[in-house]
């Protein structure tokens, strides 16, 4: 293929401004790996109309001054304290259309001043709903959990998606999704032409790899843990992660097994999670659980590598990065059947019905008691995870940009 001239990229990066979870990690690795590709001439990270200073070592980014007259932020729920014109835009369709048109102009001018070439510029929104923009837009749809499981999402978020999704689908020239499972969901639920959708799987960072006891023990000792002596679960504590059923299944394990392998839960507290927090507190009092909350990216790979097994019976996922990170770390995995995780794990872990607490408990027992099964799944998981790289994710994402800009025939 002839070399295609470099293009400019506008990459939305609100998810890098605080503690990073799934979308933030995706955005960070995408930025890092796209930056090394010769066909990318420039990348501008932004949040709203603020340009962002890229992180030097994986930490949060810094917001610079607005590049073009950015308005003040509005209150998320009722707009109290927001400028009059923004409140009006929420109450009137005509005013809303005028607001979005003005925002598109601001957006274009802002990044023209930042030096992004208009004829080869692509805006990528990693979190489904793009900002109003008059140029070429690519959006990543991580999943359709808000549609499949609306009961586990805050009402305000559902209303926001319902309001902005039609515009997002109209504005977005090409859609990226991270699994064939989610591609099928987008086609069947939203009626999107499958020819507009590219499946670009995520990658796994090289920090996630097997580590011996000599390497993990010093870090684990600070948490009163020992190598191979605990069961790990990682994810935001919110209903979709199905932590409640995992906790009940774990509580039904034989006492001696639970005492030998305490459950370690890693993840920030999310929303609608009072029952889960209460159950964790009870298990903590019994000495069977450690809730570590959000841990930094230096400690997380050690926790993965030091675990006897990893449990992730989420109700619904569009990909399933934590199981992939566990597999890359040499840790055998339990995950849910029937979602994108089955596509990612592909026979290299134990898959269960996430609604069946008995099945979850039995799979936990196998992973914690059966050394042969654990060793076999560990080897299979490492081999499977080796095929998922962020470099490949970036290259395939660049191909989508080219398609969106009309710089390829679509067969690249």
PDB file of N, CA, C and O in Angstrom, residues 158-209:
ATOM      1  N   UNK A 158     -29.230   7.490  32.058  1.00  0.00           N
ATOM      2  CA  UNK A 158     -30.101   6.925  31.032  1.00  0.00           C
ATOM      3  C   UNK A 158     -30.800   8.036  30.247  1.00  0.00           C
ATOM      4  O   UNK A 158     -30.913   7.961  29.018  1.00  0.00           O
ATOM      5  N   UNK A 159     -31.257   9.066  30.953  1.00  0.00           N
ATOM      6  CA  UNK A 159     -31.923  10.181  30.273  1.00  0.00           C
ATOM      7  C   UNK A 159     -30.956  10.919  29.355  1.00  0.00           C
ATOM      8  O   UNK A 159     -31.320  11.338  28.251  1.00  0.00           O
ATOM      9  N   UNK A 160     -29.726  11.074  29.823  1.00  0.00           N
ATOM     10  CA  UNK A 160     -28.715  11.772  29.020  1.00  0.00           C
ATOM     11  C   UNK A 160     -28.422  11.001  27.743  1.00  0.00           C
ATOM     12  O   UNK A 160     -28.340  11.578  26.659  1.00  0.00           O
ATOM     13  N   UNK A 161     -28.275   9.681  27.841  1.00  0.00           N
ATOM     14  CA  UNK A 161     -28.021   8.859  26.659  1.00  0.00           C
ATOM     15  C   UNK A 161     -29.201   8.923  25.702  1.00  0.00           C
ATOM     16  O   UNK A 161     -29.032   9.094  24.483  1.00  0.00           O
ATOM     17  N   UNK A 162     -30.412   8.791  26.238  1.00  0.00           N
ATOM     18  CA  UNK A 162     -31.614   8.827  25.399  1.00  0.00           C
ATOM     19  C   UNK A 162     -31.706  10.136  24.616  1.00  0.00           C
ATOM     20  O   UNK A 162     -32.105  10.147  23.446  1.00  0.00           O
ATOM     21  N   UNK A 163     -31.297  11.209  25.250  1.00  0.00           N
ATOM     22  CA  UNK A 163     -31.392  12.518  24.600  1.00  0.00           C
ATOM     23  C   UNK A 163     -30.355  12.687  23.500  1.00  0.00           C
ATOM     24  O   UNK A 163     -30.655  13.227  22.430  1.00  0.00           O
ATOM     25  N   UNK A 164     -29.135  12.225  23.734  1.00  0.00           N
ATOM     26  CA  UNK A 164     -28.025  12.528  22.828  1.00  0.00           C
ATOM     27  C   UNK A 164     -27.692  11.419  21.842  1.00  0.00           C
ATOM     28  O   UNK A 164     -26.952  11.670  20.882  1.00  0.00           O
ATOM     29  N   UNK A 165     -28.203  10.210  22.044  1.00  0.00           N
ATOM     30  CA  UNK A 165     -27.833   9.105  21.164  1.00  0.00           C
ATOM     31  C   UNK A 165     -28.240   9.329  19.710  1.00  0.00           C
ATOM     32  O   UNK A 165     -27.437   9.037  18.807  1.00  0.00           O
ATOM     33  N   UNK A 166     -29.454   9.836  19.404  1.00  0.00           N
ATOM     34  CA  UNK A 166     -29.782  10.047  17.984  1.00  0.00           C
ATOM     35  C   UNK A 166     -28.779  10.961  17.281  1.00  0.00           C
ATOM     36  O   UNK A 166     -28.372  10.684  16.146  1.00  0.00           O
ATOM     37  N   UNK A 167     -28.405  12.061  17.936  1.00  0.00           N
ATOM     38  CA  UNK A 167     -27.400  12.946  17.328  1.00  0.00           C
ATOM     39  C   UNK A 167     -26.073  12.229  17.163  1.00  0.00           C
ATOM     40  O   UNK A 167     -25.382  12.376  16.153  1.00  0.00           O
ATOM     41  N   UNK A 168     -25.680  11.432  18.174  1.00  0.00           N
ATOM     42  CA  UNK A 168     -24.402  10.720  18.107  1.00  0.00           C
ATOM     43  C   UNK A 168     -24.362   9.780  16.907  1.00  0.00           C
ATOM     44  O   UNK A 168     -23.351   9.719  16.181  1.00  0.00           O
ATOM     45  N   UNK A 169     -25.449   9.053  16.679  1.00  0.00           N
ATOM     46  CA  UNK A 169     -25.486   8.118  15.551  1.00  0.00           C
ATOM     47  C   UNK A 169     -25.469   8.858  14.220  1.00  0.00           C
ATOM     48  O   UNK A 169     -24.869   8.388  13.245  1.00  0.00           O
ATOM     49  N   UNK A 170     -26.126  10.009  14.172  1.00  0.00           N
ATOM     50  CA  UNK A 170     -26.136  10.797  12.940  1.00  0.00           C
ATOM     51  C   UNK A 170     -24.764  11.411  12.673  1.00  0.00           C
ATOM     52  O   UNK A 170     -24.291  11.435  11.532  1.00  0.00           O
ATOM     53  N   UNK A 171     -24.111  11.893  13.706  1.00  0.00           N
ATOM     54  CA  UNK A 171     -22.828  12.584  13.546  1.00  0.00           C
ATOM     55  C   UNK A 171     -21.681  11.619  13.260  1.00  0.00           C
ATOM     56  O   UNK A 171     -20.762  11.950  12.498  1.00  0.00           O
ATOM     57  N   UNK A 172     -21.726  10.445  13.845  1.00  0.00           N
ATOM     58  CA  UNK A 172     -20.605   9.510  13.759  1.00  0.00           C
ATOM     59  C   UNK A 172     -20.550   8.853  12.385  1.00  0.00           C
ATOM     60  O   UNK A 172     -21.493   8.191  11.963  1.00  0.00           O
ATOM     61  N   UNK A 173     -19.425   9.014  11.717  1.00  0.00           N
ATOM     62  CA  UNK A 173     -19.281   8.416  10.385  1.00  0.00           C
ATOM     63  C   UNK A 173     -18.966   6.927  10.478  1.00  0.00           C
ATOM     64  O   UNK A 173     -19.481   6.134   9.704  1.00  0.00           O
ATOM     65  N   UNK A 174     -18.073   6.569  11.416  1.00  0.00           N
ATOM     66  CA  UNK A 174     -17.783   5.151  11.634  1.00  0.00           C
ATOM     67  C   UNK A 174     -17.794   4.874  13.134  1.00  0.00           C
ATOM     68  O   UNK A 174     -17.382   5.722  13.939  1.00  0.00           O
ATOM     69  N   UNK A 175     -18.245   3.675  13.482  1.00  0.00           N
ATOM     70  CA  UNK A 175     -18.307   3.236  14.872  1.00  0.00           C
ATOM     71  C   UNK A 175     -17.261   2.161  15.106  1.00  0.00           C
ATOM     72  O   UNK A 175     -17.126   1.232  14.300  1.00  0.00           O
ATOM     73  N   UNK A 176     -16.520   2.306  16.188  1.00  0.00           N
ATOM     74  CA  UNK A 176     -15.608   1.266  16.644  1.00  0.00           C
ATOM     75  C   UNK A 176     -16.254   0.556  17.817  1.00  0.00           C
ATOM     76  O   UNK A 176     -16.829   1.193  18.709  1.00  0.00           O
ATOM     77  N   UNK A 177     -16.171  -0.754  17.824  1.00  0.00           N
ATOM     78  CA  UNK A 177     -16.551  -1.513  18.998  1.00  0.00           C
ATOM     79  C   UNK A 177     -15.484  -2.563  19.248  1.00  0.00           C
ATOM     80  O   UNK A 177     -14.699  -2.886  18.354  1.00  0.00           O
ATOM     81  N   UNK A 178     -15.427  -3.053  20.473  1.00  0.00           N
ATOM     82  CA  UNK A 178     -14.274  -3.857  20.858  1.00  0.00           C
ATOM     83  C   UNK A 178     -14.511  -5.361  20.763  1.00  0.00           C
ATOM     84  O   UNK A 178     -13.608  -6.135  21.063  1.00  0.00           O
ATOM     85  N   UNK A 179     -15.694  -5.782  20.349  1.00  0.00           N
ATOM     86  CA  UNK A 179     -15.978  -7.211  20.221  1.00  0.00           C
ATOM     87  C   UNK A 179     -17.062  -7.432  19.179  1.00  0.00           C
ATOM     88  O   UNK A 179     -17.884  -6.546  18.912  1.00  0.00           O
ATOM     89  N   UNK A 180     -17.069  -8.627  18.590  1.00  0.00           N
ATOM     90  CA  UNK A 180     -18.134  -8.990  17.660  1.00  0.00           C
ATOM     91  C   UNK A 180     -19.476  -9.053  18.387  1.00  0.00           C
ATOM     92  O   UNK A 180     -20.529  -8.763  17.797  1.00  0.00           O
ATOM     93  N   UNK A 181     -19.444  -9.410  19.666  1.00  0.00           N
ATOM     94  CA  UNK A 181     -20.660  -9.438  20.476  1.00  0.00           C
ATOM     95  C   UNK A 181     -21.326  -8.060  20.490  1.00  0.00           C
ATOM     96  O   UNK A 181     -22.530  -7.928  20.245  1.00  0.00           O
ATOM     97  N   UNK A 182     -20.548  -7.012  20.769  1.00  0.00           N
ATOM     98  CA  UNK A 182     -21.126  -5.674  20.844  1.00  0.00           C
ATOM     99  C   UNK A 182     -21.514  -5.170  19.459  1.00  0.00           C
ATOM    100  O   UNK A 182     -22.504  -4.437  19.313  1.00  0.00           O
ATOM    101  N   UNK A 183     -20.769  -5.558  18.439  1.00  0.00           N
ATOM    102  CA  UNK A 183     -21.160  -5.191  17.077  1.00  0.00           C
ATOM    103  C   UNK A 183     -22.551  -5.732  16.768  1.00  0.00           C
ATOM    104  O   UNK A 183     -23.408  -5.021  16.222  1.00  0.00           O
ATOM    105  N   UNK A 184     -22.800  -6.971  17.121  1.00  0.00           N
ATOM    106  CA  UNK A 184     -24.129  -7.554  16.916  1.00  0.00           C
ATOM    107  C   UNK A 184     -25.184  -6.801  17.717  1.00  0.00           C
ATOM    108  O   UNK A 184     -26.307  -6.575  17.228  1.00  0.00           O
ATOM    109  N   UNK A 185     -24.849  -6.408  18.953  1.00  0.00           N
ATOM    110  CA  UNK A 185     -25.780  -5.646  19.785  1.00  0.00           C
ATOM    111  C   UNK A 185     -26.148  -4.315  19.116  1.00  0.00           C
ATOM    112  O   UNK A 185     -27.319  -3.927  19.097  1.00  0.00           O
ATOM    113  N   UNK A 186     -25.170  -3.615  18.589  1.00  0.00           N
ATOM    114  CA  UNK A 186     -25.412  -2.310  17.969  1.00  0.00           C
ATOM    115  C   UNK A 186     -26.307  -2.454  16.745  1.00  0.00           C
ATOM    116  O   UNK A 186     -27.217  -1.650  16.504  1.00  0.00           O
ATOM    117  N   UNK A 187     -26.056  -3.491  15.960  1.00  0.00           N
ATOM    118  CA  UNK A 187     -26.869  -3.723  14.762  1.00  0.00           C
ATOM    119  C   UNK A 187     -28.296  -4.093  15.146  1.00  0.00           C
ATOM    120  O   UNK A 187     -29.266  -3.540  14.602  1.00  0.00           O
ATOM    121  N   UNK A 188     -28.454  -5.011  16.101  1.00  0.00           N
ATOM    122  CA  UNK A 188     -29.787  -5.517  16.429  1.00  0.00           C
ATOM    123  C   UNK A 188     -30.608  -4.532  17.251  1.00  0.00           C
ATOM    124  O   UNK A 188     -31.825  -4.430  17.072  1.00  0.00           O
ATOM    125  N   UNK A 189     -29.959  -3.779  18.145  1.00  0.00           N
ATOM    126  CA  UNK A 189     -30.692  -2.870  19.028  1.00  0.00           C
ATOM    127  C   UNK A 189     -30.881  -1.492  18.394  1.00  0.00           C
ATOM    128  O   UNK A 189     -31.963  -0.905  18.459  1.00  0.00           O
ATOM    129  N   UNK A 190     -29.825  -0.967  17.784  1.00  0.00           N
ATOM    130  CA  UNK A 190     -29.863   0.404  17.272  1.00  0.00           C
ATOM    131  C   UNK A 190     -30.125   0.478  15.775  1.00  0.00           C
ATOM    132  O   UNK A 190     -30.315   1.572  15.240  1.00  0.00           O
ATOM    133  N   UNK A 191     -30.103  -0.662  15.087  1.00  0.00           N
ATOM    134  CA  UNK A 191     -30.389  -0.670  13.663  1.00  0.00           C
ATOM    135  C   UNK A 191     -29.301  -0.042  12.809  1.00  0.00           C
ATOM    136  O   UNK A 191     -29.575   0.428  11.696  1.00  0.00           O
ATOM    137  N   UNK A 192     -28.057  -0.053  13.281  1.00  0.00           N
ATOM    138  CA  UNK A 192     -26.954   0.538  12.530  1.00  0.00           C
ATOM    139  C   UNK A 192     -26.509  -0.422  11.433  1.00  0.00           C
ATOM    140  O   UNK A 192     -26.453  -1.644  11.633  1.00  0.00           O
ATOM    141  N   UNK A 193     -26.208   0.124  10.271  1.00  0.00           N
ATOM    142  CA  UNK A 193     -25.674  -0.669   9.163  1.00  0.00           C
ATOM    143  C   UNK A 193     -24.365  -1.310   9.611  1.00  0.00           C
ATOM    144  O   UNK A 193     -23.427  -0.611  10.001  1.00  0.00           O
ATOM    145  N   UNK A 194     -24.246  -2.632   9.570  1.00  0.00           N
ATOM    146  CA  UNK A 194     -23.003  -3.271  10.024  1.00  0.00           C
ATOM    147  C   UNK A 194     -21.772  -2.831   9.254  1.00  0.00           C
ATOM    148  O   UNK A 194     -20.651  -2.928   9.774  1.00  0.00           O
ATOM    149  N   UNK A 195     -21.964  -2.319   8.037  1.00  0.00           N
ATOM    150  CA  UNK A 195     -20.818  -1.858   7.263  1.00  0.00           C
ATOM    151  C   UNK A 195     -20.161  -0.619   7.873  1.00  0.00           C
ATOM    152  O   UNK A 195     -19.025  -0.289   7.536  1.00  0.00           O
ATOM    153  N   UNK A 196     -20.876   0.067   8.783  1.00  0.00           N
ATOM    154  CA  UNK A 196     -20.312   1.262   9.442  1.00  0.00           C
ATOM    155  C   UNK A 196     -19.495   0.913  10.690  1.00  0.00           C
ATOM    156  O   UNK A 196     -18.908   1.806  11.291  1.00  0.00           O
ATOM    157  N   UNK A 197     -19.480  -0.360  11.074  1.00  0.00           N
ATOM    158  CA  UNK A 197     -18.918  -0.739  12.371  1.00  0.00           C
ATOM    159  C   UNK A 197     -17.645  -1.560  12.178  1.00  0.00           C
ATOM    160  O   UNK A 197     -17.633  -2.538  11.424  1.00  0.00           O
ATOM    161  N   UNK A 198     -16.598  -1.175  12.871  1.00  0.00           N
ATOM    162  CA  UNK A 198     -15.336  -1.919  12.865  1.00  0.00           C
ATOM    163  C   UNK A 198     -15.090  -2.515  14.248  1.00  0.00           C
ATOM    164  O   UNK A 198     -15.193  -1.804  15.258  1.00  0.00           O
ATOM    165  N   UNK A 199     -14.765  -3.796  14.298  1.00  0.00           N
ATOM    166  CA  UNK A 199     -14.417  -4.449  15.556  1.00  0.00           C
ATOM    167  C   UNK A 199     -12.918  -4.314  15.773  1.00  0.00           C
ATOM    168  O   UNK A 199     -12.113  -4.799  14.969  1.00  0.00           O
ATOM    169  N   UNK A 200     -12.544  -3.634  16.840  1.00  0.00           N
ATOM    170  CA  UNK A 200     -11.135  -3.415  17.188  1.00  0.00           C
ATOM    171  C   UNK A 200     -10.939  -3.859  18.634  1.00  0.00           C
ATOM    172  O   UNK A 200     -11.227  -3.102  19.567  1.00  0.00           O
ATOM    173  N   UNK A 201     -10.462  -5.084  18.862  1.00  0.00           N
ATOM    174  CA  UNK A 201     -10.285  -5.559  20.238  1.00  0.00           C
ATOM    175  C   UNK A 201      -9.272  -4.725  21.017  1.00  0.00           C
ATOM    176  O   UNK A 201      -8.360  -4.116  20.436  1.00  0.00           O
ATOM    177  N   UNK A 202      -9.449  -4.692  22.325  1.00  0.00           N
ATOM    178  CA  UNK A 202      -8.506  -3.999  23.196  1.00  0.00           C
ATOM    179  C   UNK A 202      -7.217  -4.800  23.314  1.00  0.00           C
ATOM    180  O   UNK A 202      -7.111  -5.930  22.820  1.00  0.00           O
ATOM    181  N   UNK A 203      -6.226  -4.214  23.987  1.00  0.00           N
ATOM    182  CA  UNK A 203      -4.970  -4.897  24.233  1.00  0.00           C
ATOM    183  C   UNK A 203      -4.742  -5.060  25.720  1.00  0.00           C
ATOM    184  O   UNK A 203      -5.535  -4.623  26.550  1.00  0.00           O
ATOM    185  N   UNK A 204      -3.638  -5.698  26.050  1.00  0.00           N
ATOM    186  CA  UNK A 204      -3.263  -5.862  27.449  1.00  0.00           C
ATOM    187  C   UNK A 204      -1.860  -5.301  27.612  1.00  0.00           C
ATOM    188  O   UNK A 204      -0.959  -5.555  26.810  1.00  0.00           O
ATOM    189  N   UNK A 205      -1.676  -4.484  28.636  1.00  0.00           N
ATOM    190  CA  UNK A 205      -0.410  -3.822  28.874  1.00  0.00           C
ATOM    191  C   UNK A 205       0.657  -4.827  29.308  1.00  0.00           C
ATOM    192  O   UNK A 205       0.357  -5.807  29.993  1.00  0.00           O
ATOM    193  N   UNK A 206       1.903  -4.570  28.917  1.00  0.00           N
ATOM    194  CA  UNK A 206       2.996  -5.461  29.275  1.00  0.00           C
ATOM    195  C   UNK A 206       3.267  -5.556  30.757  1.00  0.00           C
ATOM    196  O   UNK A 206       3.978  -6.470  31.206  1.00  0.00           O
ATOM    197  N   UNK A 207       2.713  -4.628  31.553  1.00  0.00           N
ATOM    198  CA  UNK A 207       2.885  -4.709  33.008  1.00  0.00           C
ATOM    199  C   UNK A 207       2.184  -5.921  33.599  1.00  0.00           C
ATOM    200  O   UNK A 207       2.513  -6.355  34.703  1.00  0.00           O
ATOM    201  N   UNK A 208       1.216  -6.469  32.867  1.00  0.00           N
ATOM    202  CA  UNK A 208       0.487  -7.632  33.346  1.00  0.00           C
ATOM    203  C   UNK A 208       1.164  -8.892  32.818  1.00  0.00           C
ATOM    204  O   UNK A 208       1.006  -9.261  31.646  1.00  0.00           O
ATOM    205  N   UNK A 209       1.932  -9.533  33.670  1.00  0.00           N
ATOM    206  CA  UNK A 209       2.665 -10.741  33.302  1.00  0.00           C
ATOM    207  C   UNK A 209       2.889 -11.576  34.556  1.00  0.00           C
ATOM    208  O   UNK A 209       2.757 -11.070  35.678  1.00  0.00           O
TER     209      UNK A 209
END
